[in-house]
Coordinates of C-alpha atoms in Angstrom, one line a residue:
M79 CA 13.4 -17.2 8.9
N80 CA 13.1 -14.6 6.2
E81 CA 10.3 -12.2 6.9
S82 CA 10.6 -9.6 4.3
I83 CA 7.7 -8.9 2.0
S84 CA 7.5 -10.6 -1.5
L85 CA 5.4 -8.6 -4.0
N86 CA 4.4 -11.9 -5.4
E87 CA 5.0 -14.5 -2.8
T88 CA 3.4 -17.9 -2.3
R89 CA 1.2 -18.1 0.6
A90 CA 1.4 -21.3 2.5
P91 CA -1.8 -23.0 3.6
V92 CA -2.4 -23.3 7.3
P93 CA -1.2 -26.8 8.7
W94 CA -3.8 -29.4 8.6
I95 CA -5.4 -30.1 11.9
H96 CA -5.4 -33.9 12.7
T97 CA -7.8 -35.4 15.2
S98 CA -7.3 -38.6 17.2
N99 CA -11.0 -39.3 18.3
G100 CA -11.5 -41.8 15.4
N101 CA -14.2 -39.6 13.7
S102 CA -13.3 -40.0 10.1
S103 CA -15.5 -37.3 8.7
L104 CA -14.1 -34.7 11.2
E105 CA -10.7 -35.9 10.3
L106 CA -11.3 -35.6 6.6
S107 CA -12.8 -32.0 6.8
S108 CA -9.9 -31.0 9.1
K109 CA -7.4 -31.8 6.4
L110 CA -8.8 -29.4 3.9
P111 CA -6.1 -26.8 3.3
T112 CA -7.1 -23.1 4.3
F113 CA -5.4 -20.3 2.7
V114 CA -5.0 -17.2 4.8
I115 CA -5.0 -13.7 3.2
N116 CA -2.8 -11.3 5.0
P117 CA -4.9 -8.2 6.1
W118 CA -2.1 -5.9 5.0
D119 CA -2.4 -7.3 1.5
I120 CA -6.1 -6.5 1.5
M121 CA -5.6 -2.9 2.6
L122 CA -2.9 -2.5 -0.1
C123 CA -5.5 -3.7 -2.6
I124 CA -8.1 -1.4 -1.3
S125 CA -5.7 1.4 -1.4
G126 CA -4.7 0.5 -5.0
T127 CA -8.5 0.4 -6.0
I128 CA -9.2 3.9 -4.6
I129 CA -6.0 5.3 -6.3
A130 CA -6.9 3.8 -9.7
C131 CA -10.4 5.2 -9.5
E132 CA -9.5 8.7 -8.4
N133 CA -6.8 9.2 -11.0
A134 CA -8.7 7.4 -13.8
I135 CA -11.1 10.4 -13.6
V136 CA -8.4 12.9 -13.9
V137 CA -6.7 11.2 -16.7
A138 CA -10.1 11.0 -18.5
I139 CA -11.0 14.6 -17.9
I140 CA -7.6 15.9 -19.1
F141 CA -7.6 13.6 -22.2
Y142 CA -11.1 14.6 -23.3
T143 CA -11.0 18.2 -22.6
P144 CA -9.2 20.2 -25.4
N145 CA -8.8 23.3 -23.1
L146 CA -6.6 21.3 -20.7
R147 CA -3.5 21.3 -22.9
T148 CA -1.3 23.7 -21.2
P149 CA 2.0 22.7 -19.8
M150 CA 0.7 22.5 -16.2
F151 CA -2.1 20.2 -17.1
V152 CA 0.2 18.0 -19.1
L153 CA 2.3 17.5 -16.0
I154 CA -0.8 16.9 -13.8
G155 CA -1.7 14.3 -16.4
S156 CA 1.4 12.6 -16.1
L157 CA 1.3 12.5 -12.3
A158 CA -2.4 11.1 -12.6
T159 CA -1.2 8.5 -15.2
A160 CA 1.6 7.4 -12.9
D161 CA -0.6 7.0 -9.9
L162 CA -3.3 5.3 -11.9
L163 CA -0.7 2.7 -13.0
A164 CA 0.5 2.4 -9.4
G165 CA -3.0 1.6 -8.2
V166 CA -3.5 -0.9 -11.0
G167 CA -0.2 -2.5 -10.1
L168 CA -1.2 -2.9 -6.4
I169 CA -4.5 -4.5 -7.5
L170 CA -2.6 -6.9 -9.9
N171 CA 0.0 -7.7 -7.2
F172 CA -2.9 -8.8 -4.8
V173 CA -4.5 -11.0 -7.6
F174 CA -1.1 -12.6 -8.7
Q175 CA 0.1 -13.0 -5.2
Y176 CA -2.9 -15.4 -4.2
V177 CA -3.8 -16.7 -7.6
I178 CA -0.7 -17.3 -9.7
Q179 CA 2.7 -17.8 -8.2
S180 CA 5.5 -17.3 -10.8
E181 CA 8.9 -15.9 -10.6
T182 CA 8.4 -14.3 -14.0
I183 CA 5.2 -12.6 -13.0
S184 CA 6.8 -11.5 -9.6
L185 CA 9.6 -9.7 -11.4
I186 CA 7.2 -8.0 -13.9
T187 CA 4.9 -6.9 -11.1
V188 CA 7.8 -5.5 -9.2
G189 CA 9.1 -3.7 -12.1
F190 CA 5.6 -2.2 -12.9
L191 CA 5.3 -1.0 -9.4
V192 CA 8.7 0.5 -9.3
T193 CA 8.2 2.3 -12.6
S194 CA 4.8 3.6 -11.6
F195 CA 5.8 5.1 -8.1
T196 CA 9.1 6.4 -9.4
A197 CA 7.2 8.2 -12.2
S198 CA 4.8 9.4 -9.6
V199 CA 7.5 11.0 -7.4
S200 CA 9.4 12.3 -10.5
S201 CA 6.2 14.0 -11.8
L202 CA 5.7 15.6 -8.4
L203 CA 9.3 17.2 -8.9
A204 CA 8.4 18.2 -12.4
I205 CA 5.2 20.1 -11.3
T206 CA 7.3 21.8 -8.7
V207 CA 9.8 23.0 -11.4
D208 CA 7.0 24.1 -13.5
R209 CA 5.4 26.1 -10.6
Y210 CA 8.9 27.7 -10.0
L211 CA 9.3 28.6 -13.7
S212 CA 5.8 30.1 -13.8
L213 CA 6.8 32.5 -11.0
Y214 CA 10.5 33.1 -11.9
N215 CA 9.8 33.7 -15.6
A216 CA 6.2 34.7 -15.6
L217 CA 6.5 36.9 -18.7
T218 CA 8.0 34.1 -20.9
Y219 CA 6.3 31.1 -19.2
Y220 CA 4.0 30.4 -22.2
S221 CA 6.8 30.5 -24.7
E222 CA 8.0 27.6 -26.9
K223 CA 11.1 27.3 -24.6
T224 CA 8.8 26.4 -21.7
I225 CA 6.9 23.8 -23.7
L226 CA 10.2 22.2 -24.8
C227 CA 11.4 22.1 -21.2
I228 CA 8.2 20.4 -20.1
H229 CA 8.5 17.8 -22.8
M230 CA 12.1 17.2 -21.9
M231 CA 11.2 16.7 -18.2
L232 CA 8.4 14.2 -19.2
I233 CA 10.8 12.2 -21.3
I234 CA 13.4 12.2 -18.5
T235 CA 10.9 11.3 -16.0
W236 CA 9.4 8.3 -17.7
G237 CA 12.7 7.2 -19.3
V238 CA 14.4 7.0 -15.9
S239 CA 11.4 5.4 -14.3
L240 CA 11.3 2.8 -17.0
C241 CA 14.9 1.9 -16.6
L242 CA 14.6 1.6 -12.8
G243 CA 11.6 -0.6 -13.3
L244 CA 13.5 -2.8 -15.7
L245 CA 16.5 -3.5 -13.5
P246 CA 14.9 -6.3 -11.4
V247 CA 13.4 -7.9 -14.6
L248 CA 16.8 -7.8 -16.4
G249 CA 18.5 -9.6 -13.5
W250 CA 19.1 -7.2 -10.5
N251 CA 17.1 -9.4 -8.2
C252 CA 17.7 -11.7 -5.2
L253 CA 15.9 -14.8 -6.7
E254 CA 19.2 -16.8 -6.9
D255 CA 20.8 -15.4 -3.8
F256 CA 18.3 -14.9 -0.8
S257 CA 21.1 -13.4 1.4
S258 CA 21.1 -10.2 -0.8
C259 CA 17.3 -9.7 -0.5
S260 CA 15.9 -6.4 0.9
I261 CA 12.7 -5.8 3.0
V262 CA 10.8 -6.2 -0.4
R263 CA 11.6 -9.3 -2.3
P264 CA 12.8 -9.9 -5.1
L265 CA 14.5 -6.4 -5.0
T266 CA 18.1 -6.6 -3.6
K267 CA 19.3 -4.4 -0.8
S268 CA 21.4 -2.3 -3.1
N269 CA 18.4 -1.8 -5.5
V270 CA 16.2 -0.4 -2.7
T271 CA 19.1 1.6 -1.4
L272 CA 19.4 3.3 -4.8
L273 CA 15.6 3.9 -4.9
S274 CA 15.7 5.4 -1.5
A275 CA 18.8 7.7 -2.4
S276 CA 16.8 8.9 -5.6
F277 CA 13.8 9.7 -3.4
F278 CA 15.9 11.8 -0.9
F279 CA 17.6 13.6 -3.9
I280 CA 14.1 14.5 -5.3
F281 CA 12.8 15.5 -2.0
I282 CA 15.8 17.7 -1.4
L283 CA 15.3 19.4 -4.8
M284 CA 11.5 19.9 -4.2
L285 CA 12.3 21.4 -0.7
H286 CA 14.9 23.9 -2.2
L287 CA 12.5 24.9 -5.0
Y288 CA 9.5 25.4 -2.7
I289 CA 11.6 27.6 -0.4
K290 CA 12.5 29.7 -3.4
I291 CA 8.7 29.8 -4.4
C292 CA 7.9 31.0 -0.9
K293 CA 10.4 33.8 -1.2
I294 CA 9.0 34.8 -4.6
V295 CA 5.4 34.7 -3.4
C296 CA 6.2 36.8 -0.4
R297 CA 8.2 39.4 -2.5
H298 CA 5.4 39.7 -5.1
A299 CA 2.8 40.1 -2.4
H300 CA 4.9 42.8 -0.6
Q301 CA 5.6 44.6 -3.9
I302 CA 1.8 44.7 -4.7
A303 CA 1.1 46.0 -1.2
L304 CA 3.7 48.7 -1.6
Q305 CA 2.2 49.8 -4.9
Q306 CA -1.0 50.3 -3.2
H307 CA 0.8 52.4 -0.6
F308 CA -0.1 50.4 2.5
L309 CA 0.0 46.9 3.8
T310 CA -3.4 45.4 4.2
A311 CA -4.6 42.6 6.3
S312 CA -5.4 40.7 3.1
H313 CA -1.8 40.9 2.2
Y314 CA -0.7 39.0 5.3
V315 CA -3.6 36.5 4.9
A316 CA -2.7 35.8 1.2
T317 CA 1.0 35.3 2.0
K318 CA 0.3 33.1 4.9
K319 CA -2.3 31.0 2.9
G320 CA 0.3 30.5 0.1
V321 CA 3.0 29.5 2.4
S322 CA 0.7 27.1 4.4
T323 CA -0.4 25.5 1.2
L324 CA 3.2 24.8 0.1
A325 CA 3.9 23.5 3.6
I326 CA 1.0 21.1 3.4
I327 CA 2.0 19.9 0.0
L328 CA 5.6 19.1 0.9
G329 CA 4.7 17.9 4.2
T330 CA 2.2 15.4 2.8
F331 CA 4.7 14.1 0.4
G332 CA 7.5 13.7 3.0
A333 CA 5.2 12.1 5.6
S334 CA 4.1 9.5 3.1
W335 CA 7.4 8.5 1.6
I336 CA 10.2 9.3 4.2
P337 CA 9.3 6.5 6.6
F338 CA 9.5 3.8 4.0
A339 CA 12.5 5.3 2.3
I340 CA 14.5 5.2 5.6
Y341 CA 13.3 1.8 6.4
C342 CA 14.5 0.5 3.0
V343 CA 18.1 1.6 4.0
V344 CA 18.0 0.6 7.6
G345 CA 15.7 -2.4 7.4
D346 CA 16.8 -6.0 7.1
S347 CA 15.0 -9.1 5.3
N348 CA 15.0 -10.8 8.6
Y349 CA 12.9 -8.1 10.3
P350 CA 9.1 -8.7 10.8
A351 CA 7.2 -8.2 7.7
V352 CA 4.6 -6.0 9.6
Y353 CA 7.3 -3.2 9.7
T354 CA 7.5 -3.1 6.0
Y355 CA 3.8 -3.1 5.5
A356 CA 3.3 -0.4 8.2
T357 CA 5.7 2.0 6.1
L358 CA 4.8 0.9 2.7
L359 CA 1.0 1.5 3.1
P360 CA 1.3 5.3 4.1
A361 CA 3.5 5.6 1.0
T362 CA 0.7 4.5 -1.3
Y363 CA -1.6 7.2 0.3
N364 CA 0.5 9.7 -1.4
S365 CA -0.9 8.6 -4.7
M366 CA -4.3 8.8 -3.1
I367 CA -3.8 12.3 -2.0
N368 CA -2.1 13.7 -5.2
P369 CA -5.3 14.0 -7.3
I370 CA -7.0 15.9 -4.5
I371 CA -4.0 18.4 -4.1
Y372 CA -3.1 18.9 -7.7
A373 CA -6.3 18.1 -9.8
Y374 CA -9.6 18.4 -7.8
R375 CA -8.6 21.8 -6.3
N376 CA -8.1 23.2 -9.8
Q377 CA -10.9 25.4 -11.1
E378 CA -10.7 24.2 -14.7
I379 CA -10.8 20.6 -13.8
Q380 CA -13.7 21.4 -11.5
R381 CA -15.5 23.0 -14.6
S382 CA -14.7 19.9 -16.7
M383 CA -16.1 17.6 -14.0
W384 CA -19.3 19.4 -13.9
V385 CA -19.7 19.1 -17.6
L386 CA -18.6 15.4 -17.5
F387 CA -20.9 14.2 -14.7
C388 CA -23.9 16.8 -14.9
G389 CA -24.0 17.0 -18.8
C390 CA -24.2 20.6 -18.6
F391 CA -22.5 23.6 -16.9
Q392 CA -24.4 25.6 -14.4
A393 CA -23.9 29.3 -14.9
K394 CA -24.5 30.1 -11.3
V395 CA -21.4 28.2 -10.3
S396 CA -18.5 30.6 -10.3
F397 CA -15.0 29.3 -11.5
R398 CA -11.9 31.4 -11.6
S399 CA -9.2 30.2 -13.9
R400 CA -6.0 29.3 -12.0
S401 CA -2.5 29.7 -13.2
P402 CA 0.4 27.3 -12.4
S403 CA 1.7 29.7 -10.0
D404 CA -1.5 29.5 -7.8
V405 CA -0.5 27.4 -4.7

């Protein structure tokens, strides 16, 4: 029996319970079909709701705040938009899965989720590249060349994500050949393998860039300390804090997605669906954590949130402007 998850799969009712005691009223009530909702689907829907709410606030703040138009905030906005769409996709998937059963809707939902999560992961890579450029080319970071580079990264990010999302809609699916299904129907085994390979490629690039960032941060901190003719305790504290933050960022990203990416490659459609749910749910948590790491910790966004929710800015609250290189 095929146990893989279908992102829009018809849920069969619990078999009718027949009685043999002659009680016609009991027999009639026992024949009423009962539709069971998978608890894992409920958790995915709840996760999607939280993700959508968190990132909708970030998108609104960046959109309505003229000061947040620098390359860094444009990339954060791209990440928040991708995660917002992912959250909406999880909610729609739950609704369509239990209300409307259709192969067309199934393919559209799958394509929507693939596009959203791919754009989210790719936006994380773009933010990493931006942080590296802000440190490596600090003097020319705000030049037209950097802005052009950011725009090109956004075009590539969303263009590739949209193409990958359209693949199952355009025919690369297993609706006509169930033997080729992956752990997530209607995606084929080769399709999820491509997505997993893309993830590991992005993860390796991010790891490489963050190692370079760590080296640059440590070198800059050491040079500043030498200019002051002595190494203070704050020098080591600041360096350790920066490296720890980078480790948390990359560790959170890897811990969220690596289990699901590996299981997509080694898993089979005949395996119990609970394994897929158990690896997919933590992957969605990454979109829940992203706004906390990349947006809500930012001083400028905190300032805008005060204005948005309080209607005024309290002067006694001190905010320090952060640059993209702040980690």
